[in-house]
């Protein structure tokens, strides 16, 4: 009798509403936890999320951050709350997140990507991340402002940029919006000024970074660091009365309305600029490397990287999303069509982007396209060195003090990383 009652009880529990509901929830489409940055793409992210859910039933619960992104990601990783899908930089971040990320090498959709886009996520022949965008950064200029002020020869050297800035200012036009309030703008601007130096003087980018990591080379030992300070001084001098209060939104809106003539930004800024002024005509300028016109170039790379958590509960579903992003009609057109940037996918359409078109044309004409070598620096250097450059631009430190601070911060981060 007891055995019969026990059997009945088991059967009742098996078909109870609570158990049935739980089984139904488990069988339903999953929700993928996603952590991304680039809030300027929030609208595009949301459209992609809606399209994927409509097609597959799978929800991407996406959180988009910017300035505190890395600290939030680090906190989540340390606590075990690893997102199913998250973003990082390429290069040094391959090592930073290697214990958390899934090896994508053998996934069929990886073969659909341009090999050049994979260089920043490949370690010892293994692909540890998905290159999200192919991007370029340098100086963007408002063509109408240049034309109205009689600037017909585009600057390539530091002296030529200064001559343009003086002419604009004499005509009552502010030459630059600095963006110095954003810590990430400063390293991008600064390191472009010496983009040719690692190859010319230190045996290549990997050797250059290795020498910095081991302490064999210090920033204060690099003579060309003067080019960095010269460029930052120039932008600050002609960047308005409060250069350290200018942020990304100030840069894009000021350039769009013709309040300023130039900003140092990447092709990701174009959408924000054109939202302010859809009729604006934009051009791209090489970044000066001192006064050598031959080495002035663009920074061109695929650095923004999507990572998949290798131990995530939704690993297969996360990989399925990446496959969809790479091979579906919507996915192939999402980056060029909505994000309006260059896609890493083979044969993808060209975006409706003036900066992307300029980038392709300039590289085709032989303008140097430099990798984002500063992303090879140990994780954490971008923000800390950016803050040090902010202090310099605010007048808190001179050149020698800034170099000492850069070396001290880099040494500390490198020792912790290796």
Short mmCIF file of C-alpha atoms in Angstrom, two decimals:
data_model
loop_
_atom_site.label_atom_id
_atom_site.label_comp_id
_atom_site.label_asym_id
_atom_site.label_seq_id
_atom_site.Cartn_x
_atom_site.Cartn_y
_atom_site.Cartn_z
CA UNK A 1 0.00 0.00 0.00
CA UNK A 2 2.81 2.43 0.94
CA UNK A 3 4.57 1.59 -2.30
CA UNK A 4 1.40 2.33 -4.29
CA UNK A 5 0.89 5.68 -2.54
CA UNK A 6 4.49 6.67 -3.22
CA UNK A 7 4.10 5.83 -6.91
CA UNK A 8 0.91 7.89 -7.15
CA UNK A 9 2.62 10.81 -5.44
CA UNK A 10 5.48 10.74 -7.94
CA UNK A 11 3.03 10.70 -10.82
CA UNK A 12 1.07 13.61 -9.39
CA UNK A 13 4.21 15.69 -8.97
CA UNK A 14 5.35 14.91 -12.46
CA UNK A 15 2.19 16.34 -13.95
CA UNK A 16 1.63 19.18 -11.50
CA UNK A 17 1.24 22.72 -13.00
CA UNK A 18 4.48 23.84 -11.35
CA UNK A 19 6.56 21.10 -12.91
CA UNK A 20 4.88 21.46 -16.27
CA UNK A 21 5.53 25.19 -16.27
CA UNK A 22 9.18 24.61 -15.44
CA UNK A 23 9.54 22.09 -18.23
CA UNK A 24 7.88 24.47 -20.68
CA UNK A 25 10.21 27.32 -19.65
CA UNK A 26 13.28 25.16 -20.14
CA UNK A 27 12.09 24.06 -23.57
CA UNK A 28 11.41 27.63 -24.75
CA UNK A 29 13.82 29.94 -26.59
CA UNK A 30 16.71 31.09 -24.39
CA UNK A 31 17.72 34.60 -23.42
CA UNK A 32 21.34 35.47 -24.17
CA UNK A 33 23.07 37.86 -21.80
CA UNK A 34 25.06 40.40 -23.83
CA UNK A 35 27.44 43.17 -22.70
CA UNK A 36 28.54 45.64 -25.38
CA UNK A 37 30.03 49.12 -25.60
CA UNK A 38 29.64 51.88 -28.23
CA UNK A 39 26.39 53.48 -27.03
CA UNK A 40 26.28 55.52 -30.23
CA UNK A 41 25.16 52.24 -31.85
CA UNK A 42 22.31 51.59 -29.39
CA UNK A 43 19.66 52.10 -32.07
CA UNK A 44 21.38 49.67 -34.42
CA UNK A 45 21.87 47.10 -31.65
CA UNK A 46 18.17 47.27 -30.78
CA UNK A 47 17.13 46.76 -34.40
CA UNK A 48 19.38 43.71 -34.69
CA UNK A 49 18.01 42.29 -31.43
CA UNK A 50 14.44 42.69 -32.67
CA UNK A 51 15.25 41.12 -36.04
CA UNK A 52 16.92 38.11 -34.45
CA UNK A 53 14.07 37.52 -32.03
CA UNK A 54 11.51 37.78 -34.82
CA UNK A 55 13.41 35.22 -36.88
CA UNK A 56 14.48 32.76 -34.16
CA UNK A 57 12.54 33.53 -31.00
CA UNK A 58 15.82 34.00 -29.12
CA UNK A 59 16.15 37.13 -26.98
CA UNK A 60 19.40 39.06 -26.66
CA UNK A 61 19.30 40.89 -23.34
CA UNK A 62 21.81 43.56 -24.22
CA UNK A 63 23.46 46.09 -21.89
CA UNK A 64 25.41 48.90 -23.54
CA UNK A 65 28.02 50.85 -21.55
CA UNK A 66 31.02 53.04 -22.35
CA UNK A 67 33.29 54.76 -19.81
CA UNK A 68 32.83 52.13 -17.07
CA UNK A 69 32.57 49.20 -19.47
CA UNK A 70 35.85 47.50 -18.60
CA UNK A 71 35.38 47.79 -14.84
CA UNK A 72 31.87 46.34 -15.08
CA UNK A 73 33.07 43.48 -17.29
CA UNK A 74 35.98 42.73 -14.95
CA UNK A 75 33.67 42.72 -11.95
CA UNK A 76 31.28 40.33 -13.66
CA UNK A 77 34.04 37.97 -14.74
CA UNK A 78 35.54 37.93 -11.24
CA UNK A 79 32.16 37.18 -9.68
CA UNK A 80 31.41 34.36 -12.09
CA UNK A 81 28.61 36.27 -13.79
CA UNK A 82 30.15 35.91 -17.24
CA UNK A 83 28.03 37.30 -20.10
CA UNK A 84 27.19 34.84 -22.85
CA UNK A 85 28.48 37.41 -25.34
CA UNK A 86 30.70 40.40 -24.62
CA UNK A 87 32.94 42.90 -26.36
CA UNK A 88 36.57 43.79 -25.89
CA UNK A 89 39.46 45.10 -27.89
CA UNK A 90 41.66 42.79 -29.97
CA UNK A 91 45.39 42.11 -29.57
CA UNK A 92 46.28 42.34 -25.85
CA UNK A 93 42.74 41.43 -24.81
CA UNK A 94 43.20 38.02 -26.42
CA UNK A 95 45.46 37.22 -23.48
CA UNK A 96 43.35 39.09 -20.92
CA UNK A 97 40.22 37.06 -21.62
CA UNK A 98 41.72 33.78 -22.87
CA UNK A 99 40.40 31.83 -19.87
CA UNK A 100 36.84 32.90 -20.57
CA UNK A 101 36.41 32.82 -24.34
CA UNK A 102 35.47 30.14 -26.82
CA UNK A 103 37.91 29.19 -29.59
CA UNK A 104 36.15 30.02 -32.86
CA UNK A 105 38.79 28.59 -35.19
CA UNK A 106 36.79 25.59 -36.34
CA UNK A 107 33.46 27.35 -36.76
CA UNK A 108 32.45 27.32 -40.43
CA UNK A 109 31.34 30.95 -40.42
CA UNK A 110 34.88 32.12 -39.65
CA UNK A 111 35.76 31.18 -43.22
CA UNK A 112 33.34 33.89 -44.36
CA UNK A 113 35.53 36.65 -42.86
CA UNK A 114 38.35 38.54 -44.55
CA UNK A 115 41.71 37.11 -43.37
CA UNK A 116 43.07 40.63 -42.78
CA UNK A 117 40.26 41.28 -40.29
CA UNK A 118 41.33 38.27 -38.23
CA UNK A 119 44.91 39.40 -37.51
CA UNK A 120 43.98 41.10 -34.23
CA UNK A 121 42.10 38.08 -32.84
CA UNK A 122 44.44 35.30 -33.92
CA UNK A 123 46.96 33.82 -31.46
CA UNK A 124 49.19 30.93 -32.49
CA UNK A 125 46.87 30.17 -35.36
CA UNK A 126 43.73 30.08 -33.18
CA UNK A 127 40.86 32.56 -33.61
CA UNK A 128 39.76 33.73 -30.17
CA UNK A 129 37.30 36.44 -31.13
CA UNK A 130 35.02 37.72 -33.85
CA UNK A 131 36.09 40.98 -35.56
CA UNK A 132 33.02 43.18 -35.35
CA UNK A 133 33.93 46.19 -37.49
CA UNK A 134 36.73 47.34 -39.77
CA UNK A 135 37.43 50.90 -38.70
CA UNK A 136 39.69 53.83 -39.45
CA UNK A 137 40.51 56.93 -37.46
CA UNK A 138 42.27 60.18 -38.20
CA UNK A 139 41.11 63.77 -38.73
CA UNK A 140 37.63 64.34 -40.16
CA UNK A 141 36.98 67.74 -41.72
CA UNK A 142 33.95 69.71 -42.86
CA UNK A 143 34.45 70.26 -46.59
CA UNK A 144 32.20 73.32 -46.73
CA UNK A 145 34.16 75.06 -43.98
CA UNK A 146 37.43 74.37 -45.80
CA UNK A 147 36.02 75.65 -49.10
CA UNK A 148 34.52 78.79 -47.56
CA UNK A 149 37.90 79.61 -46.04
CA UNK A 150 39.90 79.00 -49.19
CA UNK A 151 41.70 75.86 -47.99
CA UNK A 152 42.29 73.85 -51.13
CA UNK A 153 45.52 72.01 -50.24
CA UNK A 154 44.92 69.41 -47.55
CA UNK A 155 47.49 69.33 -44.73
CA UNK A 156 49.78 66.33 -44.26
CA UNK A 157 52.45 67.57 -41.85
CA UNK A 158 52.30 69.19 -38.44
CA UNK A 159 53.42 72.53 -39.86
CA UNK A 160 50.74 72.35 -42.55
CA UNK A 161 48.05 71.57 -39.97
CA UNK A 162 49.21 74.58 -37.96
CA UNK A 163 49.06 76.82 -41.02
CA UNK A 164 45.48 75.68 -41.71
CA UNK A 165 44.53 76.24 -38.06
CA UNK A 166 45.96 79.77 -38.09
CA UNK A 167 44.08 80.65 -41.27
CA UNK A 168 40.78 79.33 -39.91
CA UNK A 169 41.17 81.12 -36.60
CA UNK A 170 42.04 84.39 -38.36
CA UNK A 171 38.76 84.02 -40.25
CA UNK A 172 36.81 83.55 -37.03
CA UNK A 173 36.44 79.75 -37.32
CA UNK A 174 37.46 77.42 -34.50
CA UNK A 175 39.83 74.89 -36.10
CA UNK A 176 39.28 71.89 -33.78
CA UNK A 177 36.85 70.39 -31.31
CA UNK A 178 39.25 68.44 -29.11
CA UNK A 179 37.25 65.64 -27.48
CA UNK A 180 39.81 65.68 -24.66
CA UNK A 181 37.14 64.94 -22.04
CA UNK A 182 37.00 61.40 -23.47
CA UNK A 183 40.00 59.43 -22.21
CA UNK A 184 40.00 57.20 -25.31
CA UNK A 185 40.26 60.10 -27.78
CA UNK A 186 43.68 61.09 -26.47
CA UNK A 187 45.51 57.76 -26.95
CA UNK A 188 44.03 57.39 -30.42
CA UNK A 189 45.24 60.87 -31.33
CA UNK A 190 48.59 60.53 -29.59
CA UNK A 191 49.75 57.15 -30.85
CA UNK A 192 48.85 57.96 -34.44
CA UNK A 193 51.54 60.65 -34.30
CA UNK A 194 54.22 57.92 -34.00
CA UNK A 195 52.49 55.16 -35.99
CA UNK A 196 55.49 54.81 -38.32
CA UNK A 197 58.10 54.68 -35.55
CA UNK A 198 57.83 51.04 -34.34
CA UNK A 199 58.53 49.65 -37.81
CA UNK A 200 61.19 52.16 -38.75
CA UNK A 201 63.18 52.11 -35.50
CA UNK A 202 62.23 49.11 -33.37
CA UNK A 203 61.84 46.09 -35.64
CA UNK A 204 58.06 46.14 -35.92
CA UNK A 205 55.04 46.59 -33.69
CA UNK A 206 55.31 43.33 -31.77
CA UNK A 207 58.97 43.93 -30.94
CA UNK A 208 58.23 47.55 -30.01
CA UNK A 209 55.52 46.49 -27.57
CA UNK A 210 57.66 43.64 -26.22
CA UNK A 211 60.45 46.12 -25.45
CA UNK A 212 58.00 48.34 -23.58
CA UNK A 213 56.59 45.35 -21.70
CA UNK A 214 60.01 44.17 -20.54
CA UNK A 215 61.26 47.64 -19.67
CA UNK A 216 63.97 47.62 -22.33
CA UNK A 217 62.32 50.69 -23.83
CA UNK A 218 60.72 53.66 -22.07
CA UNK A 219 58.53 56.34 -23.59
CA UNK A 220 61.04 58.93 -22.41
CA UNK A 221 63.68 57.18 -24.55
CA UNK A 222 61.65 57.61 -27.76
CA UNK A 223 62.69 60.89 -29.42
CA UNK A 224 59.57 60.93 -31.59
CA UNK A 225 57.35 61.32 -28.52
CA UNK A 226 57.89 65.02 -29.15
CA UNK A 227 55.58 64.57 -32.16
CA UNK A 228 52.83 63.42 -29.80
CA UNK A 229 53.12 66.48 -27.59
CA UNK A 230 53.40 68.82 -30.56
CA UNK A 231 50.16 67.47 -32.00
CA UNK A 232 48.26 67.58 -28.70
CA UNK A 233 49.51 71.13 -28.10
CA UNK A 234 48.35 72.18 -31.55
CA UNK A 235 44.85 70.74 -31.10
CA UNK A 236 44.58 72.24 -27.62
CA UNK A 237 45.76 75.67 -28.70
CA UNK A 238 43.24 75.86 -31.53
CA UNK A 239 40.52 73.80 -29.83
CA UNK A 240 38.48 76.47 -28.10
CA UNK A 241 38.61 78.04 -24.62
CA UNK A 242 37.94 74.83 -22.65
CA UNK A 243 39.56 71.96 -24.58
CA UNK A 244 39.30 69.45 -21.72
CA UNK A 245 35.53 69.94 -21.53
CA UNK A 246 34.93 68.89 -25.14
CA UNK A 247 33.51 65.37 -25.50
CA UNK A 248 32.40 63.14 -28.37
CA UNK A 249 28.98 64.78 -28.68
CA UNK A 250 30.57 68.22 -28.77
CA UNK A 251 32.96 67.09 -31.50
CA UNK A 252 30.31 65.60 -33.75
CA UNK A 253 27.73 68.36 -33.35
CA UNK A 254 30.28 71.16 -33.74
CA UNK A 255 31.69 69.64 -36.93
CA UNK A 256 28.22 68.96 -38.35
CA UNK A 257 27.06 72.55 -37.87
CA UNK A 258 30.29 74.10 -39.14
CA UNK A 259 31.21 75.56 -35.77
CA UNK A 260 34.57 73.83 -36.10
CA UNK A 261 36.52 72.60 -39.11
CA UNK A 262 38.22 69.41 -37.86
CA UNK A 263 37.99 66.67 -35.24
CA UNK A 264 40.12 63.62 -34.55
CA UNK A 265 37.68 60.72 -34.69
CA UNK A 266 36.92 57.52 -36.53
CA UNK A 267 34.41 56.48 -39.13
CA UNK A 268 32.08 55.48 -36.27
CA UNK A 269 31.45 59.20 -35.69
CA UNK A 270 29.88 59.78 -39.10
CA UNK A 271 26.40 58.57 -38.17
CA UNK A 272 26.24 61.00 -35.23
CA UNK A 273 27.53 63.84 -37.42
CA UNK A 274 24.99 63.19 -40.15
CA UNK A 275 22.12 62.88 -37.71
CA UNK A 276 22.83 66.48 -36.73
CA UNK A 277 23.24 67.61 -40.33
CA UNK A 278 22.25 65.07 -43.02
CA UNK A 279 23.59 67.35 -45.74
CA UNK A 280 27.09 67.74 -44.33
CA UNK A 281 29.99 66.88 -46.63
CA UNK A 282 32.83 65.19 -44.82
CA UNK A 283 36.41 64.51 -45.78
CA UNK A 284 39.25 62.54 -44.20
CA UNK A 285 42.75 63.82 -43.52
CA UNK A 286 45.91 61.87 -42.83
CA UNK A 287 47.29 62.13 -39.32
CA UNK A 288 50.64 63.94 -39.23
CA UNK A 289 53.73 62.07 -38.09
CA UNK A 290 55.76 65.16 -37.35
CA UNK A 291 56.74 66.90 -40.58
CA UNK A 292 57.32 63.85 -42.76
CA UNK A 293 54.53 63.94 -45.34
CA UNK A 294 55.42 60.48 -46.65
CA UNK A 295 54.61 58.69 -43.38
CA UNK A 296 51.39 60.58 -42.60
CA UNK A 297 48.56 58.06 -42.75
CA UNK A 298 45.38 56.54 -41.36
CA UNK A 299 44.87 54.10 -38.52
CA UNK A 300 43.05 51.16 -40.11
CA UNK A 301 42.19 47.92 -38.33
CA UNK A 302 39.52 45.62 -36.94
CA UNK A 303 39.83 46.09 -33.21
CA UNK A 304 36.33 45.98 -31.74
CA UNK A 305 35.87 42.28 -30.94
CA UNK A 306 32.94 40.05 -30.00
CA UNK A 307 33.76 37.26 -27.56
CA UNK A 308 31.73 34.14 -26.73
CA UNK A 309 31.89 32.69 -23.20
CA UNK A 310 33.25 29.16 -23.49
CA UNK A 311 31.53 27.93 -20.34
CA UNK A 312 28.27 29.79 -20.87
CA UNK A 313 24.97 27.95 -20.47
CA UNK A 314 23.97 29.26 -23.89
CA UNK A 315 27.13 28.47 -25.83
CA UNK A 316 25.46 26.80 -28.79
CA UNK A 317 22.81 29.52 -29.02
CA UNK A 318 25.51 32.21 -28.88
CA UNK A 319 27.41 30.55 -31.73
CA UNK A 320 24.17 30.26 -33.69
CA UNK A 321 23.69 34.02 -33.33
CA UNK A 322 27.20 34.70 -34.67
CA UNK A 323 26.54 32.37 -37.59
CA UNK A 324 23.31 34.25 -38.33
CA UNK A 325 25.12 37.60 -38.08
CA UNK A 326 27.64 36.34 -40.65
CA UNK A 327 25.54 34.40 -43.13
CA UNK A 328 21.93 35.64 -43.05
CA UNK A 329 20.73 38.34 -45.41
CA UNK A 330 19.99 40.65 -42.48
CA UNK A 331 23.32 39.93 -40.78
CA UNK A 332 25.45 40.49 -43.89
CA UNK A 333 23.77 43.84 -44.50
CA UNK A 334 23.54 45.03 -40.90
CA UNK A 335 27.03 46.59 -40.59
CA UNK A 336 27.18 48.34 -43.99
CA UNK A 337 23.46 49.13 -44.08
CA UNK A 338 22.67 50.23 -40.53
CA UNK A 339 25.93 50.64 -38.64
CA UNK A 340 27.27 52.25 -41.84
CA UNK A 341 30.79 51.02 -41.37
CA UNK A 342 33.06 48.58 -43.15
CA UNK A 343 32.21 44.92 -42.59
CA UNK A 344 34.75 42.10 -42.06
CA UNK A 345 32.55 39.71 -44.06
CA UNK A 346 33.82 38.73 -47.51
CA UNK A 347 31.83 40.35 -50.29
CA UNK A 348 29.78 42.55 -47.96
CA UNK A 349 28.25 45.65 -49.48
CA UNK A 350 30.01 49.00 -49.15
CA UNK A 351 28.38 51.30 -46.58
CA UNK A 352 26.76 54.62 -47.39
CA UNK A 353 29.57 56.37 -45.58
CA UNK A 354 31.68 59.26 -46.76
CA UNK A 355 34.50 58.37 -44.38
CA UNK A 356 34.49 54.69 -45.34
CA UNK A 357 34.62 55.67 -49.01
CA UNK A 358 37.46 58.11 -48.31
CA UNK A 359 39.33 55.45 -46.36
CA UNK A 360 39.11 52.95 -49.20
CA UNK A 361 40.13 55.56 -51.76
CA UNK A 362 43.06 56.86 -49.74
CA UNK A 363 44.44 53.41 -49.00
CA UNK A 364 44.06 52.56 -52.68
CA UNK A 365 46.14 55.62 -53.54
CA UNK A 366 48.98 54.41 -51.32
CA UNK A 367 48.31 56.33 -48.10
CA UNK A 368 49.80 54.30 -45.23
CA UNK A 369 47.23 52.32 -43.26
CA UNK A 370 48.65 51.62 -39.81
CA UNK A 371 47.37 48.93 -37.40
CA UNK A 372 46.02 49.99 -34.02
CA UNK A 373 49.29 48.93 -32.43
CA UNK A 374 48.45 50.60 -29.10
CA UNK A 375 45.84 47.88 -28.58
CA UNK A 376 48.80 45.51 -28.23
CA UNK A 377 49.70 47.33 -25.02
CA UNK A 378 48.63 45.47 -21.84
CA UNK A 379 44.96 45.71 -20.95
CA UNK A 380 44.30 48.79 -18.87
CA UNK A 381 46.87 51.05 -20.48
CA UNK A 382 44.39 52.81 -22.76
CA UNK A 383 42.41 54.33 -19.90
CA UNK A 384 45.32 55.01 -17.57
CA UNK A 385 47.59 56.52 -20.21
CA UNK A 386 44.62 58.43 -21.58
CA UNK A 387 44.08 59.97 -18.15
CA UNK A 388 47.75 60.97 -18.01
CA UNK A 389 47.45 62.68 -21.38
CA UNK A 390 44.33 64.46 -20.08
CA UNK A 391 46.43 65.82 -17.23
CA UNK A 392 49.02 67.09 -19.69
CA UNK A 393 46.39 68.76 -21.86
CA UNK A 394 44.93 70.40 -18.75
CA UNK A 395 48.34 71.88 -17.96
CA UNK A 396 48.84 69.79 -14.81
CA UNK A 397 52.13 68.26 -16.01
CA UNK A 398 54.86 69.25 -18.44
CA UNK A 399 56.36 66.95 -21.05
CA UNK A 400 59.04 65.43 -18.85
CA UNK A 401 56.58 64.79 -16.01
CA UNK A 402 54.10 63.28 -18.43
CA UNK A 403 56.69 60.92 -19.87
CA UNK A 404 57.67 59.80 -16.36
CA UNK A 405 54.00 59.22 -15.52
CA UNK A 406 53.44 57.25 -18.73
CA UNK A 407 56.46 55.05 -18.01
CA UNK A 408 55.47 54.46 -14.38
CA UNK A 409 51.89 53.54 -15.27
CA UNK A 410 52.91 51.31 -18.16
CA UNK A 411 55.53 49.50 -16.08
CA UNK A 412 53.04 48.80 -13.30
CA UNK A 413 50.39 47.47 -15.65
CA UNK A 414 52.89 45.35 -17.61
CA UNK A 415 54.28 43.76 -14.42
CA UNK A 416 50.76 42.84 -13.33
CA UNK A 417 49.92 41.42 -16.74
CA UNK A 418 52.96 39.24 -17.29
#
